[in-house]
XYZ file of C-alpha atoms in Angstrom:
684
model
C 87.610 -34.626 -24.160
C 90.941 -36.701 -23.419
C 91.588 -37.909 -20.027
C 95.136 -38.633 -19.120
C 96.673 -42.018 -18.185
C 98.701 -41.645 -14.881
C 101.054 -44.526 -13.954
C 102.484 -45.184 -10.316
C 105.837 -46.388 -9.824
C 105.603 -48.619 -6.635
C 108.729 -48.629 -4.448
C 109.062 -51.920 -2.377
C 110.988 -52.124 0.873
C 112.130 -54.644 3.093
C 111.356 -54.605 6.609
C 113.959 -56.693 8.538
C 111.759 -58.500 10.660
C 113.715 -58.047 14.190
C 112.813 -54.118 13.914
C 110.444 -53.448 16.949
C 108.525 -50.883 16.291
C 108.016 -48.951 19.496
C 105.218 -46.378 18.253
C 102.728 -49.114 18.558
C 101.256 -51.273 20.986
C 99.332 -54.625 20.545
C 96.141 -55.227 22.194
C 96.256 -59.108 22.302
C 93.834 -59.666 25.255
C 95.894 -62.487 26.912
C 96.004 -63.306 30.711
C 99.297 -62.000 30.644
C 99.025 -59.059 27.509
C 97.241 -55.964 27.212
C 93.699 -55.159 27.074
C 91.786 -58.105 28.982
C 91.994 -56.303 32.315
C 91.112 -53.112 30.747
C 87.559 -51.820 31.904
C 85.730 -52.084 28.740
C 81.863 -50.862 28.397
C 79.277 -52.369 26.055
C 76.693 -49.542 24.641
C 73.590 -49.611 22.118
C 73.435 -52.890 21.956
C 69.937 -54.521 23.755
C 71.079 -55.285 27.600
C 74.969 -54.605 26.434
C 76.066 -58.274 27.117
C 79.954 -57.662 28.411
C 82.698 -58.100 26.165
C 84.480 -61.386 26.894
C 87.903 -62.786 26.643
C 87.584 -66.291 25.368
C 90.202 -69.222 24.053
C 90.441 -68.300 20.497
C 87.577 -70.877 18.530
C 88.955 -71.085 15.187
C 92.528 -70.960 15.517
C 94.493 -70.708 12.563
C 95.663 -68.518 9.347
C 97.201 -65.571 10.503
C 95.606 -65.193 13.915
C 97.019 -68.410 16.015
C 96.887 -66.514 19.406
C 95.145 -68.186 22.103
C 92.795 -65.243 23.827
C 90.335 -63.134 21.563
C 87.558 -60.854 21.964
C 84.140 -62.045 21.836
C 81.549 -59.367 21.061
C 78.078 -60.075 20.328
C 75.811 -57.904 18.298
C 72.484 -57.864 19.212
C 69.482 -58.055 16.679
C 67.830 -55.521 19.425
C 70.455 -53.032 19.643
C 71.587 -50.233 17.460
C 73.311 -50.753 13.803
C 76.293 -48.706 15.525
C 76.166 -51.147 18.982
C 79.661 -50.741 20.241
C 82.589 -50.979 23.239
C 84.601 -48.802 24.775
C 87.833 -47.974 26.886
C 89.405 -45.562 28.565
C 92.412 -47.650 29.819
C 94.839 -46.983 26.463
C 97.787 -45.028 26.820
C 97.218 -41.193 25.941
C 98.425 -40.886 22.612
C 98.990 -38.066 19.810
C 98.854 -39.264 15.972
C 102.213 -38.507 14.418
C 104.022 -39.386 11.022
C 105.043 -42.997 12.956
C 101.987 -44.022 14.431
C 98.615 -43.462 12.388
C 97.951 -47.181 10.739
C 95.550 -48.863 13.450
C 95.038 -52.690 12.338
C 92.279 -54.952 13.846
C 91.707 -58.597 13.146
C 88.318 -59.789 13.299
C 85.846 -62.883 12.688
C 82.466 -62.365 11.710
C 79.997 -64.365 10.144
C 78.355 -61.106 8.088
C 80.154 -58.322 5.823
C 79.659 -55.271 7.331
C 81.684 -52.222 8.355
C 83.938 -52.400 11.092
C 84.454 -48.863 13.041
C 87.008 -47.707 15.358
C 86.821 -44.490 16.829
C 89.342 -42.135 18.897
C 88.277 -39.537 21.785
C 89.876 -37.193 24.567
C 91.300 -33.817 23.907
C 91.115 -33.491 20.054
C 87.866 -33.753 18.073
C 86.675 -37.211 17.480
C 88.394 -39.532 14.745
C 86.689 -41.859 13.336
C 87.182 -44.682 10.304
C 84.641 -47.490 8.882
C 85.989 -50.213 6.819
C 84.022 -53.518 5.957
C 85.752 -56.724 6.268
C 85.697 -58.857 2.858
C 85.248 -62.173 3.571
C 83.054 -64.256 6.761
C 83.839 -67.075 9.058
C 87.751 -66.405 9.074
C 90.509 -64.474 10.603
C 91.013 -60.985 8.101
C 93.149 -58.118 9.215
C 91.698 -54.512 8.384
C 93.772 -51.476 8.393
C 92.827 -47.943 9.390
C 95.184 -44.846 8.295
C 94.243 -41.931 10.718
C 97.054 -39.864 9.060
C 94.109 -37.371 8.207
C 94.148 -36.498 12.405
C 97.911 -36.325 12.734
C 98.505 -33.850 16.021
C 95.220 -34.427 17.575
C 95.114 -35.972 21.314
C 93.645 -39.283 22.740
C 92.680 -41.483 25.594
C 89.751 -43.528 24.794
C 89.103 -45.829 22.295
C 85.549 -47.035 20.357
C 84.875 -50.302 18.716
C 81.975 -50.890 16.391
C 82.434 -54.762 15.545
C 79.308 -55.006 13.144
C 78.138 -51.710 12.284
C 74.625 -52.266 10.173
C 71.320 -52.898 11.241
C 70.992 -56.712 11.768
C 67.634 -59.001 12.168
C 69.675 -61.442 14.102
C 72.440 -61.719 16.769
C 75.854 -61.734 15.268
C 79.031 -63.134 17.253
C 82.235 -61.504 16.327
C 85.434 -61.969 17.367
C 88.235 -59.276 17.089
C 92.260 -59.552 18.555
C 95.624 -58.239 18.354
C 94.670 -54.242 17.762
C 97.692 -52.704 16.728
C 97.148 -48.672 18.420
C 99.732 -46.072 19.100
C 101.863 -46.155 21.994
C 102.399 -43.635 24.785
C 103.830 -40.364 23.533
C 102.716 -37.742 25.302
C 104.073 -36.204 28.439
C 103.027 -36.530 31.803
C 101.249 -32.915 32.835
C 102.977 -30.408 34.082
C 103.293 -28.955 37.812
C 103.411 -25.640 39.195
C 107.005 -25.712 40.198
C 105.920 -22.595 42.605
C 102.890 -21.941 45.104
C 100.555 -19.262 44.161
C 101.404 -15.431 44.930
C 101.309 -14.512 48.256
C 98.148 -12.271 48.821
C 99.289 -8.570 49.938
C 95.493 -7.267 51.161
C 95.750 -6.252 54.824
C 93.865 -8.834 56.687
C 91.773 -6.379 58.309
C 89.794 -6.289 54.813
C 89.792 -9.744 53.949
C 87.317 -12.650 54.556
C 89.328 -15.783 53.752
C 88.215 -19.418 52.753
C 91.213 -20.994 52.006
C 94.834 -19.292 52.300
C 98.073 -19.657 54.083
C 97.986 -15.519 53.946
C 94.958 -15.257 56.371
C 92.890 -17.306 59.013
C 90.557 -19.037 56.752
C 86.489 -19.190 57.703
C 84.469 -22.670 58.228
C 83.931 -24.277 55.069
C 81.724 -27.579 55.138
C 82.955 -28.952 51.910
C 85.629 -28.528 49.406
C 83.519 -31.083 46.926
C 79.930 -31.130 47.396
C 78.416 -34.746 47.128
C 76.228 -33.547 44.049
C 79.282 -32.394 42.620
C 81.574 -34.329 40.115
C 84.922 -33.831 40.413
C 87.675 -35.285 42.994
C 89.656 -32.645 45.449
C 92.935 -33.408 47.244
C 94.865 -31.443 49.436
C 98.496 -30.907 48.599
C 101.855 -28.977 49.002
C 103.900 -27.110 46.950
C 106.899 -25.463 48.756
C 105.225 -25.895 51.809
C 102.249 -23.979 50.763
C 98.411 -25.957 51.461
C 97.021 -26.134 47.727
C 93.724 -28.005 47.030
C 94.107 -30.009 43.783
C 91.088 -30.727 41.444
C 90.938 -33.587 39.282
C 88.176 -34.657 36.777
C 86.672 -31.432 37.297
C 83.349 -30.842 35.505
C 81.763 -28.965 38.558
C 82.722 -28.532 42.213
C 80.566 -27.381 44.889
C 82.281 -25.650 47.693
C 79.830 -25.087 50.451
C 79.936 -23.023 53.670
C 76.377 -24.036 54.360
C 75.730 -23.814 57.966
C 78.069 -21.003 58.592
C 77.338 -18.687 55.506
C 79.455 -15.279 54.813
C 78.463 -11.939 55.185
C 80.373 -10.241 52.488
C 78.142 -6.628 52.264
C 81.429 -5.027 53.398
C 83.456 -6.518 50.658
C 84.017 -5.166 47.122
C 86.268 -8.135 45.087
C 86.251 -12.127 44.825
C 89.884 -13.324 44.636
C 91.144 -16.840 43.636
C 94.332 -17.907 41.961
C 93.955 -21.397 39.624
C 96.804 -23.265 37.525
C 96.295 -25.548 35.271
C 98.163 -28.166 32.866
C 95.571 -28.220 30.178
C 95.375 -26.307 27.266
C 92.756 -23.472 27.588
C 92.432 -22.285 23.883
C 89.177 -21.656 22.667
C 86.613 -23.174 23.397
C 87.718 -24.474 26.977
C 86.085 -21.981 29.930
C 86.658 -22.031 33.608
C 83.519 -20.497 35.362
C 83.129 -19.005 39.095
C 79.635 -18.736 40.194
C 78.555 -17.564 43.866
C 75.394 -18.350 45.629
C 73.417 -16.610 48.081
C 70.763 -18.283 50.517
C 68.790 -14.734 51.350
C 67.875 -13.509 54.417
C 66.569 -16.944 55.676
C 70.060 -18.532 55.361
C 67.905 -21.865 53.292
C 68.276 -22.813 49.777
C 64.820 -23.281 48.532
C 63.085 -20.368 50.321
C 62.676 -17.952 47.353
C 65.233 -15.270 48.230
C 67.971 -17.009 46.901
C 70.408 -15.110 44.391
C 73.207 -16.427 42.501
C 75.413 -15.211 39.341
C 77.806 -17.379 37.409
C 80.916 -15.651 35.320
C 83.425 -17.134 32.430
C 86.454 -16.828 31.466
C 88.183 -18.020 28.234
C 91.622 -17.252 26.415
C 89.937 -13.482 25.480
C 88.952 -12.600 28.805
C 90.789 -10.458 31.589
C 92.211 -11.996 32.828
C 92.865 -14.852 30.047
C 92.633 -18.240 30.974
C 96.239 -19.345 30.190
C 98.157 -22.779 30.738
C 101.120 -23.736 33.047
C 101.107 -20.240 34.878
C 99.083 -19.225 38.014
C 95.987 -16.987 37.220
C 94.675 -14.594 39.708
C 91.346 -13.279 39.388
C 90.210 -10.222 41.185
C 86.446 -9.952 40.305
C 84.557 -6.834 41.725
C 81.532 -8.298 43.483
C 79.257 -6.035 41.404
C 80.466 -7.905 38.165
C 78.456 -10.745 39.932
C 75.209 -8.448 38.151
C 72.623 -11.080 39.777
C 74.017 -11.773 43.122
C 71.794 -8.541 44.487
C 72.715 -9.516 48.253
C 75.714 -11.113 49.645
C 74.894 -11.412 53.420
C 74.223 -15.236 53.475
C 76.631 -16.498 50.655
C 76.413 -20.319 51.264
C 78.710 -21.482 48.005
C 80.984 -21.048 45.105
C 81.175 -23.454 42.565
C 83.531 -23.871 40.057
C 83.365 -25.607 36.831
C 84.259 -25.972 32.872
C 87.360 -27.208 30.607
C 90.213 -27.588 31.920
C 89.782 -30.845 34.086
C 92.719 -30.220 36.375
C 93.001 -27.307 38.583
C 95.389 -26.068 41.442
C 93.346 -23.727 43.633
C 94.654 -21.453 46.606
C 94.068 -18.165 48.156
C 90.171 -18.071 47.742
C 88.734 -15.275 49.373
C 86.549 -11.571 49.225
C 88.357 -8.480 50.569
C 87.826 -4.906 50.301
C 89.366 -2.878 47.720
C 91.076 0.111 49.004
C 93.761 1.494 47.436
C 96.447 3.384 48.967
C 96.731 7.051 48.638
C 98.540 7.997 45.216
C 98.771 4.368 43.712
C 95.959 4.506 41.502
C 96.665 4.136 37.807
C 93.081 2.662 36.686
C 91.062 4.583 34.013
C 87.211 5.877 34.140
C 87.116 6.341 30.622
C 88.692 5.445 27.127
C 87.038 6.800 24.212
C 87.929 5.994 20.562
C 87.095 8.485 18.156
C 85.046 10.374 20.489
C 82.719 7.206 21.921
C 83.428 5.002 25.120
C 84.776 1.644 23.932
C 82.416 -1.075 24.387
C 82.749 -3.034 27.487
C 84.835 -0.693 29.212
C 85.649 -1.235 32.543
C 88.424 0.113 34.465
C 89.415 -3.064 35.501
C 89.588 -4.608 31.890
C 92.545 -3.692 30.112
C 92.905 -5.661 26.825
C 90.139 -4.631 23.889
C 89.792 -6.254 20.442
C 88.474 -3.710 18.126
C 86.803 -5.250 15.168
C 87.577 -3.532 11.576
C 86.078 -3.711 8.196
C 88.045 -5.162 5.297
C 89.643 -2.166 3.572
C 89.259 0.485 5.969
C 92.363 2.559 5.900
C 91.650 5.217 8.397
C 92.851 4.083 11.298
C 91.187 4.869 14.732
C 92.312 7.275 17.004
C 92.014 7.023 21.325
C 90.864 10.665 21.753
C 90.227 10.811 25.090
C 91.028 9.215 28.527
C 90.071 9.922 32.237
C 91.863 8.588 34.724
C 90.419 8.203 38.404
C 93.086 10.043 39.957
C 92.870 12.878 38.815
C 96.471 13.316 39.890
C 97.442 10.129 37.757
C 99.084 11.188 34.244
C 98.953 9.222 31.073
C 100.853 8.288 27.872
C 98.973 7.335 24.444
C 100.577 5.286 21.726
C 98.300 5.129 18.625
C 98.400 2.356 15.960
C 100.132 2.685 12.808
C 98.542 0.757 10.552
C 95.562 -2.445 10.688
C 96.313 -4.603 12.191
C 98.201 -2.921 14.845
C 97.218 -1.997 18.781
C 96.750 1.032 20.388
C 98.069 1.790 23.998
C 97.768 4.313 27.439
C 100.256 3.560 29.925
C 98.839 5.151 33.072
C 101.190 6.067 35.990
C 99.596 6.234 39.213
C 100.905 9.578 41.748
C 103.126 7.901 43.573
C 105.367 7.464 40.365
C 105.611 3.487 40.293
C 102.292 2.200 40.115
C 101.418 1.398 36.350
C 98.506 0.029 34.303
C 98.684 -0.346 30.248
C 95.110 -0.414 28.005
C 95.295 -1.985 25.164
C 92.938 -2.000 22.037
C 93.758 -4.130 18.936
C 92.204 -3.206 15.690
C 91.614 -6.526 13.936
C 90.190 -6.932 10.304
C 86.905 -8.973 11.461
C 84.447 -7.968 8.437
C 84.462 -8.418 4.749
C 83.981 -5.353 2.191
C 84.571 -7.064 -0.752
C 83.047 -10.032 -3.066
C 84.787 -13.216 -4.292
C 85.743 -13.547 -8.065
C 82.981 -13.938 -9.946
C 82.445 -17.754 -11.106
C 83.504 -18.360 -14.882
C 82.597 -22.611 -15.336
C 80.134 -22.798 -18.524
C 76.575 -23.519 -16.468
C 76.167 -26.888 -18.283
C 79.396 -27.953 -16.751
C 78.293 -27.066 -13.087
C 75.854 -28.431 -10.216
C 76.043 -25.143 -8.075
C 74.484 -25.563 -4.196
C 74.623 -21.812 -3.480
C 76.290 -19.022 -6.149
C 74.801 -15.789 -8.036
C 76.191 -17.134 -10.983
C 74.043 -20.500 -11.670
C 70.689 -21.918 -10.593
C 71.559 -23.879 -7.147
C 69.936 -27.103 -6.763
C 67.926 -27.488 -3.347
C 69.627 -27.844 -0.234
C 68.049 -29.374 2.434
C 69.858 -27.189 5.075
C 72.318 -25.126 5.469
C 72.878 -25.773 9.336
C 72.078 -29.498 10.384
C 70.578 -29.905 13.949
C 73.953 -31.739 14.752
C 76.024 -29.032 14.050
C 77.902 -26.741 16.352
C 77.950 -23.310 14.948
C 75.290 -20.371 14.328
C 74.064 -19.386 10.449
C 72.852 -15.925 9.266
C 71.935 -14.836 6.099
C 73.884 -11.879 5.622
C 74.620 -9.671 1.761
C 77.966 -8.040 1.153
C 77.863 -5.363 -1.515
C 74.641 -6.740 -2.644
C 75.928 -10.330 -2.553
C 74.075 -12.645 -0.678
C 76.962 -14.436 1.675
C 76.914 -17.402 4.394
C 78.050 -16.084 7.435
C 78.941 -19.134 10.012
C 79.775 -18.043 13.754
C 81.049 -19.593 16.967
C 82.172 -22.830 14.239
C 83.716 -25.751 15.561
C 81.758 -27.727 12.730
C 78.277 -27.164 10.760
C 76.426 -29.590 8.297
C 75.060 -29.168 5.244
C 72.706 -31.607 3.927
C 71.326 -32.436 0.539
C 69.779 -35.791 1.117
C 66.437 -37.545 0.108
C 65.543 -36.726 -3.442
C 68.044 -34.132 -3.099
C 71.124 -36.595 -3.289
C 73.411 -34.949 -5.703
C 75.070 -36.981 -8.460
C 78.565 -35.412 -8.538
C 80.008 -38.647 -10.856
C 80.818 -36.666 -13.650
C 82.573 -33.696 -11.795
C 86.165 -33.128 -11.437
C 86.184 -30.764 -8.794
C 84.716 -28.875 -5.856
C 84.787 -24.942 -5.716
C 84.027 -23.309 -2.451
C 84.831 -19.114 -1.838
C 86.040 -18.526 2.105
C 86.478 -15.318 3.775
C 87.903 -15.290 7.493
C 88.763 -13.162 10.271
C 90.547 -16.307 12.259
C 93.983 -17.924 11.631
C 92.657 -21.240 12.896
C 92.295 -24.458 10.347
C 89.824 -24.862 8.143
C 88.615 -28.525 7.169
C 86.554 -29.558 4.584
C 84.499 -32.994 4.479
C 82.432 -34.598 1.793
C 79.730 -37.655 2.295
C 78.472 -39.455 -0.206
C 75.869 -42.045 1.224
C 76.517 -44.781 -1.096
C 74.435 -46.787 -3.804
C 71.749 -47.097 -1.409
C 71.341 -43.531 -0.853
C 70.889 -44.134 3.121
C 72.948 -43.176 5.913
C 74.871 -46.032 8.003
C 73.525 -48.665 4.938
C 77.324 -50.230 5.249
C 78.412 -48.193 2.294
C 78.910 -44.643 2.897
C 82.483 -42.771 2.420
C 84.166 -39.891 3.391
C 87.203 -37.782 3.723
C 88.072 -34.546 5.218
C 91.126 -32.128 4.001
C 92.406 -29.760 6.451
C 93.587 -25.916 5.156
C 96.008 -24.812 7.942
C 96.194 -21.464 8.753
C 94.465 -19.913 5.855
C 94.704 -16.465 5.113
C 92.417 -13.655 7.254
C 90.609 -10.982 5.829
C 90.486 -11.726 2.135
C 88.440 -14.227 0.218
C 90.460 -17.250 -0.760
C 89.142 -19.419 -3.353
C 89.766 -23.479 -3.447
C 88.824 -25.212 -6.316
C 89.722 -28.671 -5.170
C 90.458 -31.950 -7.048
C 87.736 -34.579 -6.037
C 90.488 -36.922 -6.614
C 92.119 -35.502 -3.317
C 89.152 -36.780 -1.132
C 90.979 -40.192 -1.446
C 88.484 -42.184 1.009
C 85.457 -40.930 -0.483
C 84.045 -43.545 -3.125
C 81.760 -41.145 -5.231
C 78.185 -43.354 -6.108
C 76.353 -40.519 -7.176
C 74.909 -39.972 -3.314
C 76.639 -37.097 -2.239
C 74.330 -35.991 1.066
C 76.711 -34.074 3.449
C 79.235 -30.969 3.383
C 80.990 -30.638 6.518
C 82.821 -27.218 7.010
C 85.135 -26.942 10.197
C 86.750 -24.181 12.217
C 87.137 -24.905 15.494
C 87.620 -23.330 17.905
C 84.633 -20.748 17.657
C 85.826 -19.467 14.229
C 84.046 -17.205 12.025
C 83.354 -18.046 8.155
C 81.638 -16.593 5.397
C 81.008 -18.939 2.348
C 80.337 -17.955 -1.579
C 79.855 -20.314 -4.634
C 79.693 -23.580 -3.325
C 79.453 -25.968 -6.561
C 81.058 -28.753 -8.373
C 82.449 -28.434 -12.097
C 84.059 -30.496 -14.366
C 86.495 -29.171 -16.324
C 86.213 -29.306 -20.072
C 89.354 -28.940 -22.222
C 89.605 -28.133 -25.893
C 91.635 -30.505 -28.233
C 95.094 -29.089 -28.953
C 94.973 -27.568 -31.917
C 97.856 -26.382 -34.802
C 99.241 -29.120 -34.372
C 102.730 -29.407 -36.336
C 105.372 -31.888 -36.815
C 108.917 -31.109 -37.945
C 110.999 -34.767 -39.009
C 114.532 -34.133 -39.517
C 117.967 -36.675 -39.745
C 118.061 -36.841 -36.063
C 115.131 -35.872 -34.415
C 111.149 -35.672 -34.459
C 109.171 -32.499 -32.771
C 106.004 -31.870 -32.454
C 104.629 -28.698 -30.872
C 100.710 -27.117 -30.665
C 98.660 -24.360 -29.483
C 98.197 -24.232 -25.774
C 94.813 -25.409 -23.902
C 93.070 -22.890 -21.529
C 93.202 -25.056 -18.266
C 95.371 -27.546 -18.859
C 98.059 -28.446 -16.839
C 99.970 -31.100 -19.014
C 100.299 -32.751 -22.357
C 100.931 -36.714 -23.517
C 101.683 -37.347 -26.920
C 100.327 -40.854 -28.026
C 101.981 -43.017 -30.975
C 101.537 -45.820 -33.343
C 102.707 -47.794 -36.178
C 99.657 -48.176 -37.797
C 97.211 -45.206 -38.039
C 94.049 -47.306 -37.096
C 95.687 -49.616 -34.554
C 96.290 -49.198 -30.823
C 98.025 -45.849 -29.897
C 99.907 -45.936 -26.282
C 101.695 -42.997 -24.633
C 105.399 -42.405 -25.602
C 107.948 -43.552 -23.209
C 110.471 -41.553 -24.464
C 111.251 -37.822 -25.732
C 111.400 -34.473 -23.969
C 108.469 -32.136 -23.096
C 108.790 -28.329 -22.688
C 105.579 -26.285 -22.336
C 103.797 -27.227 -26.115
C 106.521 -29.162 -27.735
C 107.701 -32.495 -27.723
C 110.981 -33.901 -29.037
C 112.365 -36.861 -29.639
C 114.960 -39.053 -31.324
C 114.216 -39.900 -34.843
C 114.103 -43.778 -35.047
C 113.457 -43.474 -38.996
C 110.660 -45.847 -39.137
C 107.101 -44.628 -40.241
C 104.810 -43.191 -36.428
C 101.500 -41.691 -36.069
C 100.730 -39.115 -33.433
C 98.077 -37.345 -31.253
C 98.096 -35.059 -28.451
C 96.140 -34.714 -25.757
C 95.330 -32.172 -23.060
C 95.357 -33.263 -19.640
C 94.351 -31.574 -16.053
C 95.126 -32.275 -12.861
């Protein structure tokens, strides 16, 4: 097989020294500078000696700044001993700020790790220093994480096992400057309740008289609460909300005459999956005391797919039937309301129990909704949006065949779906002719009914992890313990397939004696079927020459494929050269698939292969007075061709630097001197 030689032209760009790059800030640890007054936490480092800021003990070379950070990496600490701070300004990686730098002075060669955490999934890169006992600047390229949002930085100065304490200095960390906008705030208060006060027990609302509440943030909770006003309306603002306990223990609430619970919330935080907001009610039982044996409780979870859906920057009104709290079998001694989850900043108003009493003639709810003669799964009069999963290739569109109004005097109008994907709806109008409710059923292709193309690569050029077309190598696990997803082995049309659901990321491993040597391979292949348009990510990890994780020579690279096509098989044939940060040492160990948030993936035909090209055949040459024309037959799999020439048939051949390639021919001017040629076929 002939290999193409690719040349690169480097453009040199002159930078004017007076330009200030506002997209970066420098953490220099100077008393009047940045970083020394931040709160730094040391972890995984034995007795965790604090990070110190000292006079530069080896000033000179590239670093003459007066003050540096000193980190003592303990021999008793973990190889990933670290320090971190959340005092950096929040930022989002974009095309102007992905290069992070740090100066280090170390007595050993080992990886330096920089990691960012925050709203997005963690981003971490490891790079070893190349010299000891002198200052060196390391550069980290986070361009693979463009669009990610972070507010915490982790430094791992000596990522390796150690037999002695190592004293390490670092300084002048270049990180992105703040480029995020402050969180939004509600510009208007929550909607004013309209329920008759006679049917309300209110904990907090300007519209009603409130009962006594002991605390809006219990001692045992993890949240901060502040009383604010929005256009003169009292509102509770929760920040740093993990969970908050609202207690009315001294005067429990008897809600036996109530039918519903109401709460309004507003959040500036992202509410896409997997973000959730949870509401729990706790009844202390007949004795009115916690732990008396008759306590009952139930928690409900809301997200972007529920009714009502969790949304950002808009008031969300929860009107929850108490019957939905199915384990809350008594409501005569309600004592606690617990809110929790993500988002972490939540405005709260209008918290009350009420008795749902529909005015005569205004009931526009349904008591039943049938699809093809069967009540739709999960039906509730108070649930208005449904998702109906369809199998790929189904052409018969389900029909809404029967609806039943709660009030026989209400009317309805059905609009059927016209295609798939599409939605059907029922518009219900109450007897009063004014009140309306629309119920919607969305038809979505969620299940495959086809198989991917059968691989055609020669078996001798393939290393297969999973494919009916080849003999597979041993795989230790298709779902590592640290994965965030669920694996199911399924068959589609008799073809075994790996099905992953609820996927944020899943790990596949071939370790120990099962490490794979793919150094002779050129490509990775994987077939994917997904109902979700969220990004698909694929990471390869090589454990380096020592064949062990965290040995200091591990490398990895992740590729991101935005918004893949849904409801069909996608075949990815990826040149291994695309994994630019991956050093293939013959110890491939991990294959990490990601599809956040909570995606679904069907996987088949995961294998490495080498492209083997034939030698161009039927090469002909035509020489005229003015031109030399060489032509050849096309080579299957070739993406380009290269013509080489030499003055001596036994001499050194070089790629030609002139002439014009056109498909399977090359034309050049005739210099009149004797030349000898050969042609190679190349792949990407």
